[in-house]
mmCIF file of C-alpha atoms and ligand atoms in Angstrom:
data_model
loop_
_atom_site.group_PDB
_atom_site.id
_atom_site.type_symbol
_atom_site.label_atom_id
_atom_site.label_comp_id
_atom_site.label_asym_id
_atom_site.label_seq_id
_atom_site.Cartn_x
_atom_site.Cartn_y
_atom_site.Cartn_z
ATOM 1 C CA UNK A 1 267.452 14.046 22.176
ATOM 2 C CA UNK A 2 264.617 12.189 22.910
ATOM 3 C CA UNK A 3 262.971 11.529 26.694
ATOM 4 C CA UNK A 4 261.168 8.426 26.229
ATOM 5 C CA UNK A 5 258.107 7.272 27.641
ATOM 6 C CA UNK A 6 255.553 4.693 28.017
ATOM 7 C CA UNK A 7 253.073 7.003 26.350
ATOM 8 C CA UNK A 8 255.477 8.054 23.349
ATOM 9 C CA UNK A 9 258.403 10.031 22.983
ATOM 10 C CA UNK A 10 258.914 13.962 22.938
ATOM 11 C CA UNK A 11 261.729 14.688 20.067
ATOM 12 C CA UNK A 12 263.235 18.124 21.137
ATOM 13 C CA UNK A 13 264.538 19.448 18.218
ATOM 14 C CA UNK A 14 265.183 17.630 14.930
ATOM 15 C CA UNK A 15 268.234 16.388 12.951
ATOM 16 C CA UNK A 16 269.393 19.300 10.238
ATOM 17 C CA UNK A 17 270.738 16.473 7.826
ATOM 18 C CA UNK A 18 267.724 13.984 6.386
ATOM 19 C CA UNK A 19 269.951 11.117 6.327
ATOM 20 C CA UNK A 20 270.248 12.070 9.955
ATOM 21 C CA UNK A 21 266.428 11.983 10.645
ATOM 22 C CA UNK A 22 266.437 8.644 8.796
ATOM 23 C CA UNK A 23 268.956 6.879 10.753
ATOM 24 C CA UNK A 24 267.023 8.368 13.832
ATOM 25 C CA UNK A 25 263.828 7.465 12.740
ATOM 26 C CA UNK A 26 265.492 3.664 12.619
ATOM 27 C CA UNK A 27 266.528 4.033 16.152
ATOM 28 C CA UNK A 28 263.194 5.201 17.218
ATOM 29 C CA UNK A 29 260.551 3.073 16.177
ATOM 30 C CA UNK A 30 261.811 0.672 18.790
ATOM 31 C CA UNK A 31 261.106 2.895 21.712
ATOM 32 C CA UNK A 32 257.741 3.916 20.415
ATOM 33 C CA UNK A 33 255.909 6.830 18.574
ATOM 34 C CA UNK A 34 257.254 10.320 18.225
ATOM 35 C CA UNK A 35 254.220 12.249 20.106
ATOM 36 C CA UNK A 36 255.658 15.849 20.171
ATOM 37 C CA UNK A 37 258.416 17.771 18.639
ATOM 38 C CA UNK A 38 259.392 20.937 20.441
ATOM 39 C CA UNK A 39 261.708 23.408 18.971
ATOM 40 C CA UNK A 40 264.147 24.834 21.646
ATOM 41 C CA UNK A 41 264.859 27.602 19.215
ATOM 42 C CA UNK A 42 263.929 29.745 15.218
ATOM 43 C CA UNK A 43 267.487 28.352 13.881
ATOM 44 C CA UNK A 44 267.951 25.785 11.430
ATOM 45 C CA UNK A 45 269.972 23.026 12.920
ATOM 46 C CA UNK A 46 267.071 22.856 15.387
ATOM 47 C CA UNK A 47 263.560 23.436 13.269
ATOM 48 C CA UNK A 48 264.886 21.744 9.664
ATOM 49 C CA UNK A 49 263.853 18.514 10.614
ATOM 50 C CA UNK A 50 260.240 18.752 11.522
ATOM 51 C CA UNK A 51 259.028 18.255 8.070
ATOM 52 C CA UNK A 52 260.221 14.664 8.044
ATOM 53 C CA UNK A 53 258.116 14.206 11.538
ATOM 54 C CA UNK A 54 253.746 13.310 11.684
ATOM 55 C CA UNK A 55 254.135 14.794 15.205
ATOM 56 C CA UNK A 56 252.885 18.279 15.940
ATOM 57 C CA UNK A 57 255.552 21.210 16.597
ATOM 58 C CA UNK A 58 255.476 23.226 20.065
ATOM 59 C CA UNK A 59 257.489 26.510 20.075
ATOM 60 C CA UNK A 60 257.675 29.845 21.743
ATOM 61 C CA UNK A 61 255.330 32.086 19.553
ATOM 62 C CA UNK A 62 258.393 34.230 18.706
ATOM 63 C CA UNK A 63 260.093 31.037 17.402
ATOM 64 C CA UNK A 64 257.213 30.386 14.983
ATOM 65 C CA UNK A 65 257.407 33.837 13.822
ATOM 66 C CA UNK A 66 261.233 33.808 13.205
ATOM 67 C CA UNK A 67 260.619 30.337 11.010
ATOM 68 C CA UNK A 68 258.061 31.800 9.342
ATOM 69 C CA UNK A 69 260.162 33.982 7.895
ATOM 70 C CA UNK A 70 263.126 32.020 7.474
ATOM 71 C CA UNK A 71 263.773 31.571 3.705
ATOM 72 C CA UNK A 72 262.893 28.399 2.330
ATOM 73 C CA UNK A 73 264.982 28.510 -0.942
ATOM 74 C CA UNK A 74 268.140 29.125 0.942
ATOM 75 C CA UNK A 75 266.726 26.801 3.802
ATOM 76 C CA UNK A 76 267.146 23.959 1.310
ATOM 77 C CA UNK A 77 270.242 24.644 -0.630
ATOM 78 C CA UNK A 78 272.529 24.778 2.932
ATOM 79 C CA UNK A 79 270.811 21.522 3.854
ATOM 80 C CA UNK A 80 271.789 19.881 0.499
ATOM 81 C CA UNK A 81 275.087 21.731 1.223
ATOM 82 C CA UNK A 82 275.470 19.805 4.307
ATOM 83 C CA UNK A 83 274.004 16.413 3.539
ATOM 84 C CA UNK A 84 274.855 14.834 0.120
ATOM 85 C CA UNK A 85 273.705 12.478 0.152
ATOM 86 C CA UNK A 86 270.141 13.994 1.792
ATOM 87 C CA UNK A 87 269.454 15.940 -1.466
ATOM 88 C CA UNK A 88 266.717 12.703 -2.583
ATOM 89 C CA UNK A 89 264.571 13.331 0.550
ATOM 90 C CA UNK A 90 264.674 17.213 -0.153
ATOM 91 C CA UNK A 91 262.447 17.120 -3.400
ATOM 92 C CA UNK A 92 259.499 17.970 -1.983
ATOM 93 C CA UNK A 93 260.630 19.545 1.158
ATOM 94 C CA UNK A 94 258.311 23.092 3.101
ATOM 95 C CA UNK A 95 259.374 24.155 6.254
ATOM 96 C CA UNK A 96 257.332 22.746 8.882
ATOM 97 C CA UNK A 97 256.150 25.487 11.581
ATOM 98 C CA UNK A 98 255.466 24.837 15.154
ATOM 99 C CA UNK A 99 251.923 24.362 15.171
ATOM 100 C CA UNK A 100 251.268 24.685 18.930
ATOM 101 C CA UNK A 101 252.786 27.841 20.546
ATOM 102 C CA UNK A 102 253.187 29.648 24.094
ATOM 103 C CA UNK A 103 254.557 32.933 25.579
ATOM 104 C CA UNK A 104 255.946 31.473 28.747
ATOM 105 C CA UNK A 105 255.568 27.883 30.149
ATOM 106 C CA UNK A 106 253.381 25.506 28.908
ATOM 107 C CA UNK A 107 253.254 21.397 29.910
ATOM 108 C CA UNK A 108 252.915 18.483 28.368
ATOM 109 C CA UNK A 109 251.503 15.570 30.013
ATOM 110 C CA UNK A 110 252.646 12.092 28.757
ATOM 111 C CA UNK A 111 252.249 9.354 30.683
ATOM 112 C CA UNK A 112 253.687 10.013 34.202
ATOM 113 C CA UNK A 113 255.722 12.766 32.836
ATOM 114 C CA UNK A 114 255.579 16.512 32.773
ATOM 115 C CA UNK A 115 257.316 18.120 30.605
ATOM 116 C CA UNK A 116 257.564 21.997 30.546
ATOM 117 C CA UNK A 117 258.406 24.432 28.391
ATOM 118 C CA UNK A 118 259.953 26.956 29.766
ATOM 119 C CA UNK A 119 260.697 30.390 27.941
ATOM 120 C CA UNK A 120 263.850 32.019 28.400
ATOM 121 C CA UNK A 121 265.426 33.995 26.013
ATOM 122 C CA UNK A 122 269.143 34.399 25.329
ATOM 123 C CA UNK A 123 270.688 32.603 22.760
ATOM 124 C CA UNK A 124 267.951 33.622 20.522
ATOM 125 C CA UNK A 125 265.223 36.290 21.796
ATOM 126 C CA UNK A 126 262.549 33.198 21.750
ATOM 127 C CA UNK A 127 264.494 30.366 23.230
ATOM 128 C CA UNK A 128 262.784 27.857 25.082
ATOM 129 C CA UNK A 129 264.004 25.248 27.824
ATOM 130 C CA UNK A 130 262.851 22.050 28.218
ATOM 131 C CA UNK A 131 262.717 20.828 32.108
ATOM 132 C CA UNK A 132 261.595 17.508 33.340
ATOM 133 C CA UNK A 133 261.454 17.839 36.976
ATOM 134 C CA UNK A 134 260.695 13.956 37.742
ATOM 135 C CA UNK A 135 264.147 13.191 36.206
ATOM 136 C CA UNK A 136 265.868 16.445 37.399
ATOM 137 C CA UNK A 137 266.853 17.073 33.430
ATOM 138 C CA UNK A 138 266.851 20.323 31.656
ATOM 139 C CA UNK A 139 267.153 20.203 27.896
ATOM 140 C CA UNK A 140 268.483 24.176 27.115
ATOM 141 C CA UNK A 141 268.573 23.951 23.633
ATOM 142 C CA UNK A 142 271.507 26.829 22.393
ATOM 143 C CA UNK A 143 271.689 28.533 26.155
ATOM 144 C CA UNK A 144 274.010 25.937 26.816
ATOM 145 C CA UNK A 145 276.766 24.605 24.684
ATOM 146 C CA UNK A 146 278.891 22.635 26.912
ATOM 147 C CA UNK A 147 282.725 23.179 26.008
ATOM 148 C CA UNK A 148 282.470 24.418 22.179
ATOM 149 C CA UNK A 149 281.805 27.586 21.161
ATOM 150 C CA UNK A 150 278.394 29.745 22.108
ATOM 151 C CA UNK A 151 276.905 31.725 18.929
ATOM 152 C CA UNK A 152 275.748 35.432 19.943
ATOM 153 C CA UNK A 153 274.968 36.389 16.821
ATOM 154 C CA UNK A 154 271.232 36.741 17.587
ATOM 155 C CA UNK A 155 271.338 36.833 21.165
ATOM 156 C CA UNK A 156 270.313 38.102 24.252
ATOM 157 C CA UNK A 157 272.895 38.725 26.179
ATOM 158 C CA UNK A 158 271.257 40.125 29.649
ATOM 159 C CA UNK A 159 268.203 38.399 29.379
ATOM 160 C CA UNK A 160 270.679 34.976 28.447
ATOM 161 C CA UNK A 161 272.280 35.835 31.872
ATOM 162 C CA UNK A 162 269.088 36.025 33.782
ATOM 163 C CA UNK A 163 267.617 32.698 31.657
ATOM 164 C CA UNK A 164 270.669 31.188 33.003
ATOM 165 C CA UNK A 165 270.266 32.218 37.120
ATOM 166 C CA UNK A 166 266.776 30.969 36.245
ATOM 167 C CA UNK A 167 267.957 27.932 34.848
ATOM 168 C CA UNK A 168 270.051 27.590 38.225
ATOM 169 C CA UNK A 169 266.867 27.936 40.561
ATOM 170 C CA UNK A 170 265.164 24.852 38.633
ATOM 171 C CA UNK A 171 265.855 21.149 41.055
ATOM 172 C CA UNK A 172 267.999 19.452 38.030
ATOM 173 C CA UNK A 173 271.360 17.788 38.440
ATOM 174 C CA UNK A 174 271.277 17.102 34.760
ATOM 175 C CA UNK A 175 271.958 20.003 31.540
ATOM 176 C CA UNK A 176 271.572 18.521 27.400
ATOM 177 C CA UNK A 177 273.313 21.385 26.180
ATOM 178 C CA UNK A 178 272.572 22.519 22.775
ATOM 179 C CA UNK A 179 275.912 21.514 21.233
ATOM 180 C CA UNK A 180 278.674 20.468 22.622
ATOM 181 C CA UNK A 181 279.486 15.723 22.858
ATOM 182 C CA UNK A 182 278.393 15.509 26.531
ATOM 183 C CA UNK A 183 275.809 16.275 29.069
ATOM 184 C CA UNK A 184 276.881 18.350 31.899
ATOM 185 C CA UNK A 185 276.279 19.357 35.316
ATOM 186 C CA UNK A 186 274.786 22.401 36.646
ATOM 187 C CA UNK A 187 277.992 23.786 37.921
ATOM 188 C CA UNK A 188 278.884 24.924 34.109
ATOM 189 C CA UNK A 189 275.926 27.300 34.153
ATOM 190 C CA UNK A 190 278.589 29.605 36.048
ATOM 191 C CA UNK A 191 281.244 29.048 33.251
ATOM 192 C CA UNK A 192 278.543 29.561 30.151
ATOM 193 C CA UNK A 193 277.441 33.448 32.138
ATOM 194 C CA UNK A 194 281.475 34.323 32.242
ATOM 195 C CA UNK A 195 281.798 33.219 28.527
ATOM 196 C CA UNK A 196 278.833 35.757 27.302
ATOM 197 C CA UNK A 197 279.580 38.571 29.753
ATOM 198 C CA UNK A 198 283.261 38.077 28.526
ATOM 199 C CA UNK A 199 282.233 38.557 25.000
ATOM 200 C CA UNK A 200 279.538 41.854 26.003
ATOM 201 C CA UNK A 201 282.593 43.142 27.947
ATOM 202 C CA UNK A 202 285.214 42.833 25.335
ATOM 203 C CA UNK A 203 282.559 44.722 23.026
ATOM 204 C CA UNK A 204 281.482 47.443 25.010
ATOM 205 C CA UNK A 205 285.212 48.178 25.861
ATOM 206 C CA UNK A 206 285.779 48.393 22.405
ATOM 207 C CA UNK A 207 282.723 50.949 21.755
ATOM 208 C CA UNK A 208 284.198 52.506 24.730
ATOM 209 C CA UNK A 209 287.538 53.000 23.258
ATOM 210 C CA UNK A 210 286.070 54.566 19.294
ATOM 211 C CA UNK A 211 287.272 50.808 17.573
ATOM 212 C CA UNK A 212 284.659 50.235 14.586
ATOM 213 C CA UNK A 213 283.765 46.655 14.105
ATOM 214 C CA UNK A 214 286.408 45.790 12.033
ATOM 215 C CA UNK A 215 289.120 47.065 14.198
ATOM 216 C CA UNK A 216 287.106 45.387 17.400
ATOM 217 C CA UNK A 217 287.366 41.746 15.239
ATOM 218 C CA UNK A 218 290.989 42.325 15.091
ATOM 219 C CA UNK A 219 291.468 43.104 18.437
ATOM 220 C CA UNK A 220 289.296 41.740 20.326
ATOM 221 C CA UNK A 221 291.545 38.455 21.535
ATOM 222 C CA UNK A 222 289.504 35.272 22.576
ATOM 223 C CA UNK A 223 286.484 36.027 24.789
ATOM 224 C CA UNK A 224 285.193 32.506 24.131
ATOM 225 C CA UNK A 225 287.993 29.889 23.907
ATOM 226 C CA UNK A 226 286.107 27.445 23.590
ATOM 227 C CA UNK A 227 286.017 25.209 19.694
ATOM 228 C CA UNK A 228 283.715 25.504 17.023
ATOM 229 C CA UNK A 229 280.647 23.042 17.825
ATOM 230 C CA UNK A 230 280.660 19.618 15.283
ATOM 231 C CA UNK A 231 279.520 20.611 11.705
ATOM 232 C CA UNK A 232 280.322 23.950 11.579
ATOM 233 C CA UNK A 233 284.145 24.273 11.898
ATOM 234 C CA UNK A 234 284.324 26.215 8.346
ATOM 235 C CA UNK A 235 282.458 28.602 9.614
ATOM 236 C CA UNK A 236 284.997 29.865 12.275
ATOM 237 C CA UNK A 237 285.991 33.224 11.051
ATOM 238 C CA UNK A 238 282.967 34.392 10.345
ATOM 239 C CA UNK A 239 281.083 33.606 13.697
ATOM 240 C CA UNK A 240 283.434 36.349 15.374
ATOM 241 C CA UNK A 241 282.848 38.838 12.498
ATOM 242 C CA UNK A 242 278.520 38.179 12.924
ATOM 243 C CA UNK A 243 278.967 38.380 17.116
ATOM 244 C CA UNK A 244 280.127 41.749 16.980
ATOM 245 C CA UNK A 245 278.244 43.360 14.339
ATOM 246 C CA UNK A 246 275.364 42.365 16.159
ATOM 247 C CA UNK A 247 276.920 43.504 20.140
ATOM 248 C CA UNK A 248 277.673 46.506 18.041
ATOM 249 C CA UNK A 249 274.101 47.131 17.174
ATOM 250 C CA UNK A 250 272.987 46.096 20.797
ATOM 251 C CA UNK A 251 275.779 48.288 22.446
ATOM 252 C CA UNK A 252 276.340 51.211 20.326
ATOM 253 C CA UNK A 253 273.660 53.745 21.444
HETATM 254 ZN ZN1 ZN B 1 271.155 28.477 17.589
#
């Protein structure tokens, strides 16, 4: 999604697929030049992108040190996994790491925006927000999928809960969730806390009760009823199965 601006655009996020970026890239360059890239968030559907962008790459500090370590071998073989047709523009392809960082706001002045960057950690431990409080829009990367399925396989859970209430306390009217083929309202902030304290419930009941994880997976019902987001429907039954190893690890002490 891109705010645009008299002064340039700020691209939060970029396309995972480089025939994506291209046909992106098309649409752009009649709204102007791509100023900033911000990355909401250390996974790769968000951060793959950047390498095909000039612009420089804001992220929280913790997201540059999670792609720093991402690994680029198997990086580039699940992108030419997902995109064919992609696989000429991945020849020569690095990871591009955010280049500017921050710990826990930091604004960008474009033109007679402001844009901040707002940490708060949940769906990953360095997720970042992007608000624009002239246009009452928040951009919450992953902290908000609206209607498909939220990932807590490296989350957060608490401090998603609080990022959330803080989320509620900013003057927006307007949510870009994550995933998920609509924008939303803030009212579904409510509904995306009761989906993750449904799943750290379920979980800790299960601890509770002497389940390991695989008996937990197989009885754990639906704490998230919600679909698999676009693009990643094969990779249903193993979402579940990566959620609760990692609540297990959270929860288990
Ligand atoms: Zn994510």
């Amino acid at each position: 999604m891109q705010p645009s601006n008299n002064q340039g655009i700020v691209m939060i996020d970029t396309p995972q697929k480089p025939t994506e970026v291209l046909e992106l890239q098309k649409e752009l360059q009649a709204k102007g030049e791509v100023k900033y890239v911000v990355n909401t968030e250390p996974h790769p559907d968000h951060f793959t992108g950047n390498y095909f962008f000039q612009a420089p790459v804001l992220a929280h500090k913790g997201a540059r040190n999670a792609i720093l370590k991402y690994p680029l071998q198997a990086l580039v073989d699940r992108t030419n996994e997902l995109d064919l047709e992609g696989r000429p523009l991945m020849h020569e392809y690095t990871i591009k790491l955010p280049e500017i960082t921050f710990s826990d706001w930091l604004a960008i002045n474009l033109g007679e925006h402001t844009i901040e960057l707002i940490y708060c950690p949940g769906h990953t431990p360095s997720e970042a927000v992007v608000y624009i409080p002239q246009e009452g829009v928040i951009f919450s990367g992953d902290n908000v999928v609206y209607k498909v399925k939220a990932w807590l396989h490296d989350a957060l859970p608490e401090e998603w809960i609080a990022s959330l209430k803080k989320l509620r306390a900013l003057e927006a009217d307007i949510i870009v969730p994550g995933h998920g083929d609509d924008i939303c309202s803030m009212d579904y902030l409510s509904q995306q806390e009761a989906l993750i304290s449904n799943w750290t419930k379920a979980v800790k009941s299960a601890i509770k009760a002497g389940l390991n994880e695989e008996q937990a997976l197989a009885n754990i019902g639906n704490p998230d009823p919600f679909p698999m987001p676009k693009g990643c429907k094969a990779m249903a039954p193993q979402v579940d199965k990566m959620i609760i190893e990692h609540l297990f690890q959270l929860y288990r002490e």
